PDB file of N, CA and C in Angstrom:
ATOM      1  N   UNK A   1       9.191 108.564  72.645  1.00 52.00           N
ATOM      2  CA  UNK A   1       8.574 108.524  73.745  1.00 52.00           C
ATOM      3  C   UNK A   1      10.397 107.538  73.800  1.00 52.00           C
ATOM      4  N   UNK A   2      11.305 108.425  75.105  1.00 58.00           N
ATOM      5  CA  UNK A   2      11.990 108.213  75.558  1.00 58.00           C
ATOM      6  C   UNK A   2      12.653 106.487  76.213  1.00 58.00           C
ATOM      7  N   UNK A   3      13.602 106.319  75.964  1.00 65.00           N
ATOM      8  CA  UNK A   3      14.249 105.234  75.494  1.00 65.00           C
ATOM      9  C   UNK A   3      14.035 104.262  77.122  1.00 65.00           C
ATOM     10  N   UNK A   4      13.882 104.976  78.831  1.00 76.00           N
ATOM     11  CA  UNK A   4      13.741 104.338  78.860  1.00 76.00           C
ATOM     12  C   UNK A   4      12.484 104.762  79.888  1.00 76.00           C
ATOM     13  N   UNK A   5      11.608 104.805  79.423  1.00 76.00           N
ATOM     14  CA  UNK A   5       9.782 104.723  79.024  1.00 76.00           C
ATOM     15  C   UNK A   5       9.603 103.328  79.048  1.00 76.00           C
ATOM     16  N   UNK A   6       9.085 102.075  79.342  1.00 75.00           N
ATOM     17  CA  UNK A   6       8.319 100.813  78.886  1.00 75.00           C
ATOM     18  C   UNK A   6       7.508 101.924  77.695  1.00 75.00           C
ATOM     19  N   UNK A   7       6.967 100.875  77.353  1.00 77.00           N
ATOM     20  CA  UNK A   7       5.630 101.062  75.555  1.00 77.00           C
ATOM     21  C   UNK A   7       4.792 100.365  75.905  1.00 77.00           C
ATOM     22  N   UNK A   8       3.896 101.503  75.551  1.00 73.00           N
ATOM     23  CA  UNK A   8       2.693 101.032  76.171  1.00 73.00           C
ATOM     24  C   UNK A   8       1.943  99.042  76.068  1.00 73.00           C
ATOM     25  N   UNK A   9       2.139  98.452  77.212  1.00 80.00           N
ATOM     26  CA  UNK A   9       0.830  97.056  76.664  1.00 80.00           C
ATOM     27  C   UNK A   9      -0.299  97.359  75.604  1.00 80.00           C
ATOM     28  N   UNK A  10      -0.304  95.984  75.493  1.00 80.00           N
ATOM     29  CA  UNK A  10      -2.037  96.507  74.323  1.00 80.00           C
ATOM     30  C   UNK A  10      -3.333  95.927  75.472  1.00 80.00           C
ATOM     31  N   UNK A  11      -2.763  96.036  76.498  1.00 85.00           N
ATOM     32  CA  UNK A  11      -3.825  96.405  76.853  1.00 85.00           C
ATOM     33  C   UNK A  11      -4.525  98.151  77.394  1.00 85.00           C
ATOM     34  N   UNK A  12      -3.148  98.994  77.734  1.00 86.00           N
ATOM     35  CA  UNK A  12      -3.266  99.816  77.715  1.00 86.00           C
ATOM     36  C   UNK A  12      -3.290 100.877  75.980  1.00 86.00           C
ATOM     37  N   UNK A  13      -2.938 100.529  75.150  1.00 86.00           N
ATOM     38  CA  UNK A  13      -4.011 100.999  73.889  1.00 86.00           C
ATOM     39  C   UNK A  13      -5.223 100.677  73.901  1.00 86.00           C
ATOM     40  N   UNK A  14      -5.310  99.565  73.984  1.00 88.00           N
ATOM     41  CA  UNK A  14      -6.779  98.473  73.417  1.00 88.00           C
ATOM     42  C   UNK A  14      -7.597  99.482  75.136  1.00 88.00           C
ATOM     43  N   UNK A  15      -7.323 100.338  76.248  1.00 91.00           N
ATOM     44  CA  UNK A  15      -8.143 100.763  77.000  1.00 91.00           C
ATOM     45  C   UNK A  15      -8.559 102.590  76.790  1.00 91.00           C
ATOM     46  N   UNK A  16      -7.421 102.879  75.967  1.00 92.00           N
ATOM     47  CA  UNK A  16      -7.580 104.521  75.477  1.00 92.00           C
ATOM     48  C   UNK A  16      -8.327 104.515  74.666  1.00 92.00           C
ATOM     49  N   UNK A  17      -6.975 103.289  73.724  1.00 93.00           N
ATOM     50  CA  UNK A  17      -8.600 103.472  72.683  1.00 93.00           C
ATOM     51  C   UNK A  17     -10.522 103.541  72.807  1.00 93.00           C
ATOM     52  N   UNK A  18     -11.054 102.555  73.899  1.00 94.00           N
ATOM     53  CA  UNK A  18     -12.547 102.330  74.428  1.00 94.00           C
ATOM     54  C   UNK A  18     -12.584 104.010  75.039  1.00 94.00           C
ATOM     55  N   UNK A  19     -12.113 104.204  75.776  1.00 95.00           N
ATOM     56  CA  UNK A  19     -12.132 105.603  76.368  1.00 95.00           C
ATOM     57  C   UNK A  19     -12.177 107.370  75.556  1.00 95.00           C
ATOM     58  N   UNK A  20     -11.177 106.936  74.746  1.00 96.00           N
ATOM     59  CA  UNK A  20     -11.950 107.578  73.896  1.00 96.00           C
ATOM     60  C   UNK A  20     -13.024 107.964  72.873  1.00 96.00           C
ATOM     61  N   UNK A  21     -13.227 106.374  71.861  1.00 95.00           N
ATOM     62  CA  UNK A  21     -14.539 106.003  72.253  1.00 95.00           C
ATOM     63  C   UNK A  21     -16.100 107.135  72.180  1.00 95.00           C
ATOM     64  N   UNK A  22     -15.764 106.475  73.943  1.00 96.00           N
ATOM     65  CA  UNK A  22     -16.788 106.787  74.544  1.00 96.00           C
ATOM     66  C   UNK A  22     -16.841 108.162  74.919  1.00 96.00           C
ATOM     67  N   UNK A  23     -15.056 108.978  74.789  1.00 96.00           N
ATOM     68  CA  UNK A  23     -15.991 110.253  75.344  1.00 96.00           C
ATOM     69  C   UNK A  23     -16.863 110.890  73.703  1.00 96.00           C
ATOM     70  N   UNK A  24     -15.688 110.590  72.570  1.00 96.00           N
ATOM     71  CA  UNK A  24     -16.023 111.099  71.650  1.00 96.00           C
ATOM     72  C   UNK A  24     -17.533 110.856  71.333  1.00 96.00           C
ATOM     73  N   UNK A  25     -18.047 109.455  71.702  1.00 96.00           N
ATOM     74  CA  UNK A  25     -19.873 109.354  71.950  1.00 96.00           C
ATOM     75  C   UNK A  25     -20.633 109.779  72.301  1.00 96.00           C
ATOM     76  N   UNK A  26     -19.939 111.134  74.043  1.00 96.00           N
ATOM     77  CA  UNK A  26     -20.896 111.788  74.737  1.00 96.00           C
ATOM     78  C   UNK A  26     -21.026 112.947  74.102  1.00 96.00           C
ATOM     79  N   UNK A  27     -20.241 113.372  73.097  1.00 96.00           N
ATOM     80  CA  UNK A  27     -19.869 114.368  72.973  1.00 96.00           C
ATOM     81  C   UNK A  27     -20.735 114.894  72.010  1.00 96.00           C
ATOM     82  N   UNK A  28     -20.486 113.368  70.672  1.00 96.00           N
ATOM     83  CA  UNK A  28     -22.542 114.033  70.576  1.00 96.00           C
ATOM     84  C   UNK A  28     -23.953 113.341  69.997  1.00 96.00           C
ATOM     85  N   UNK A  29     -23.940 112.602  71.090  1.00 95.00           N
ATOM     86  CA  UNK A  29     -25.070 112.494  72.488  1.00 95.00           C
ATOM     87  C   UNK A  29     -25.449 114.078  72.560  1.00 95.00           C
ATOM     88  N   UNK A  30     -24.259 114.643  73.050  1.00 94.00           N
ATOM     89  CA  UNK A  30     -24.416 115.826  74.095  1.00 94.00           C
ATOM     90  C   UNK A  30     -25.173 116.823  72.391  1.00 94.00           C
ATOM     91  N   UNK A  31     -24.217 116.581  71.813  1.00 92.00           N
ATOM     92  CA  UNK A  31     -24.579 117.569  70.193  1.00 92.00           C
ATOM     93  C   UNK A  31     -25.324 117.340  69.456  1.00 92.00           C
ATOM     94  N   UNK A  32     -26.207 116.126  69.582  1.00 90.00           N
ATOM     95  CA  UNK A  32     -27.640 115.924  69.745  1.00 90.00           C
ATOM     96  C   UNK A  32     -28.488 116.505  70.916  1.00 90.00           C
ATOM     97  N   UNK A  33     -28.427 116.343  72.292  1.00 89.00           N
ATOM     98  CA  UNK A  33     -29.572 116.622  72.396  1.00 89.00           C
ATOM     99  C   UNK A  33     -29.038 118.375  72.853  1.00 89.00           C
ATOM    100  N   UNK A  34     -28.817 118.819  72.312  1.00 88.00           N
ATOM    101  CA  UNK A  34     -28.275 119.868  72.084  1.00 88.00           C
ATOM    102  C   UNK A  34     -29.437 121.302  71.168  1.00 88.00           C
ATOM    103  N   UNK A  35     -29.231 120.226  70.507  1.00 84.00           N
ATOM    104  CA  UNK A  35     -29.827 121.108  68.376  1.00 84.00           C
ATOM    105  C   UNK A  35     -31.116 120.651  69.454  1.00 84.00           C
ATOM    106  N   UNK A  36     -31.500 119.573  68.961  1.00 79.00           N
ATOM    107  CA  UNK A  36     -33.386 119.123  70.206  1.00 79.00           C
ATOM    108  C   UNK A  36     -34.104 120.138  70.544  1.00 79.00           C
ATOM    109  N   UNK A  37     -33.317 120.441  71.290  1.00 80.00           N
ATOM    110  CA  UNK A  37     -33.771 121.141  72.289  1.00 80.00           C
ATOM    111  C   UNK A  37     -34.076 123.226  71.419  1.00 80.00           C
ATOM    112  N   UNK A  38     -32.579 123.212  71.468  1.00 74.00           N
ATOM    113  CA  UNK A  38     -32.993 124.502  70.060  1.00 74.00           C
ATOM    114  C   UNK A  38     -33.432 125.027  69.219  1.00 74.00           C
ATOM    115  N   UNK A  39     -34.240 123.206  68.458  1.00 69.00           N
ATOM    116  CA  UNK A  39     -35.341 123.925  67.131  1.00 69.00           C
ATOM    117  C   UNK A  39     -36.736 123.714  67.948  1.00 69.00           C
ATOM    118  N   UNK A  40     -38.178 123.328  67.133  1.00 65.00           N
ATOM    119  CA  UNK A  40     -39.034 123.264  68.131  1.00 65.00           C
ATOM    120  C   UNK A  40     -39.943 122.719  67.968  1.00 65.00           C
ATOM    121  N   UNK A  41     -40.436 121.345  68.581  1.00 63.00           N
ATOM    122  CA  UNK A  41     -40.865 120.311  67.430  1.00 63.00           C
ATOM    123  C   UNK A  41     -41.189 119.407  66.407  1.00 63.00           C
ATOM    124  N   UNK A  42     -41.514 118.802  65.433  1.00 63.00           N
ATOM    125  CA  UNK A  42     -41.543 119.142  64.838  1.00 63.00           C
ATOM    126  C   UNK A  42     -43.400 119.146  64.364  1.00 63.00           C
ATOM    127  N   UNK A  43     -43.754 118.634  65.070  1.00 68.00           N
ATOM    128  CA  UNK A  43     -45.636 118.725  65.144  1.00 68.00           C
ATOM    129  C   UNK A  43     -45.994 119.993  65.586  1.00 68.00           C
ATOM    130  N   UNK A  44     -45.030 120.136  66.545  1.00 66.00           N
ATOM    131  CA  UNK A  44     -45.580 122.192  67.065  1.00 66.00           C
ATOM    132  C   UNK A  44     -45.362 122.796  66.187  1.00 66.00           C
ATOM    133  N   UNK A  45     -44.197 123.266  65.091  1.00 66.00           N
ATOM    134  CA  UNK A  45     -44.400 123.982  64.236  1.00 66.00           C
ATOM    135  C   UNK A  45     -44.037 123.451  62.914  1.00 66.00           C
ATOM    136  N   UNK A  46     -45.055 122.360  62.237  1.00 70.00           N
ATOM    137  CA  UNK A  46     -46.293 121.123  61.935  1.00 70.00           C
ATOM    138  C   UNK A  46     -47.774 122.557  62.489  1.00 70.00           C
ATOM    139  N   UNK A  47     -47.832 122.346  63.459  1.00 66.00           N
ATOM    140  CA  UNK A  47     -49.012 122.988  64.343  1.00 66.00           C
ATOM    141  C   UNK A  47     -49.080 124.696  63.659  1.00 66.00           C
ATOM    142  N   UNK A  48     -48.424 124.544  64.596  1.00 69.00           N
ATOM    143  CA  UNK A  48     -47.833 126.197  64.067  1.00 69.00           C
ATOM    144  C   UNK A  48     -48.171 127.382  62.515  1.00 69.00           C
ATOM    145  N   UNK A  49     -47.929 126.558  61.744  1.00 69.00           N
ATOM    146  CA  UNK A  49     -47.985 126.411  60.168  1.00 69.00           C
ATOM    147  C   UNK A  49     -49.004 125.992  58.974  1.00 69.00           C
ATOM    148  N   UNK A  50     -49.795 125.790  60.797  1.00 65.00           N
ATOM    149  CA  UNK A  50     -50.854 124.550  59.524  1.00 65.00           C
ATOM    150  C   UNK A  50     -52.059 126.159  60.105  1.00 65.00           C
ATOM    151  N   UNK A  51     -52.848 127.151  58.784  1.00 67.00           N
ATOM    152  CA  UNK A  51     -53.907 128.191  59.336  1.00 67.00           C
ATOM    153  C   UNK A  51     -55.147 127.030  59.585  1.00 67.00           C
ATOM    154  N   UNK A  52     -55.378 126.180  59.215  1.00 70.00           N
ATOM    155  CA  UNK A  52     -56.825 125.777  59.569  1.00 70.00           C
ATOM    156  C   UNK A  52     -56.649 125.648  60.932  1.00 70.00           C
ATOM    157  N   UNK A  53     -57.873 126.024  61.704  1.00 64.00           N
ATOM    158  CA  UNK A  53     -57.792 124.093  63.449  1.00 64.00           C
ATOM    159  C   UNK A  53     -58.245 123.637  63.618  1.00 64.00           C
ATOM    160  N   UNK A  54     -58.461 122.545  64.074  1.00 65.00           N
ATOM    161  CA  UNK A  54     -58.502 121.064  64.359  1.00 65.00           C
ATOM    162  C   UNK A  54     -60.915 121.795  64.504  1.00 65.00           C
ATOM    163  N   UNK A  55     -61.119 123.510  65.286  1.00 67.00           N
ATOM    164  CA  UNK A  55     -61.829 124.021  65.463  1.00 67.00           C
ATOM    165  C   UNK A  55     -63.281 124.144  64.217  1.00 67.00           C
ATOM    166  N   UNK A  56     -61.799 124.562  62.997  1.00 66.00           N
ATOM    167  CA  UNK A  56     -62.015 124.854  62.113  1.00 66.00           C
ATOM    168  C   UNK A  56     -62.784 123.083  60.712  1.00 66.00           C
ATOM    169  N   UNK A  57     -62.164 122.752  60.949  1.00 65.00           N
ATOM    170  CA  UNK A  57     -63.065 120.913  60.718  1.00 65.00           C
ATOM    171  C   UNK A  57     -63.897 120.380  61.045  1.00 65.00           C
ATOM    172  N   UNK A  58     -64.262 120.798  62.392  1.00 64.00           N
ATOM    173  CA  UNK A  58     -65.029 119.920  63.073  1.00 64.00           C
ATOM    174  C   UNK A  58     -66.495 121.182  62.826  1.00 64.00           C
ATOM    175  N   UNK A  59     -66.292 121.863  61.538  1.00 56.00           N
ATOM    176  CA  UNK A  59     -67.778 122.490  61.225  1.00 56.00           C
ATOM    177  C   UNK A  59     -68.347 123.267  62.259  1.00 56.00           C
TER     178      UNK A  59
END
């Protein structure tokens, strides 16, 4: 910082911290959405892996 620039106030620093936290939180949320869309749902994966279907169980 140069001597002619005023030092940021506490409210400015707090605002920057909140904005940074919101950005990080948004990136984490987007990451979770991307990961969850890339994999099939757990129930679908279990259904596909099960060799016995519901018709077989009904008799």
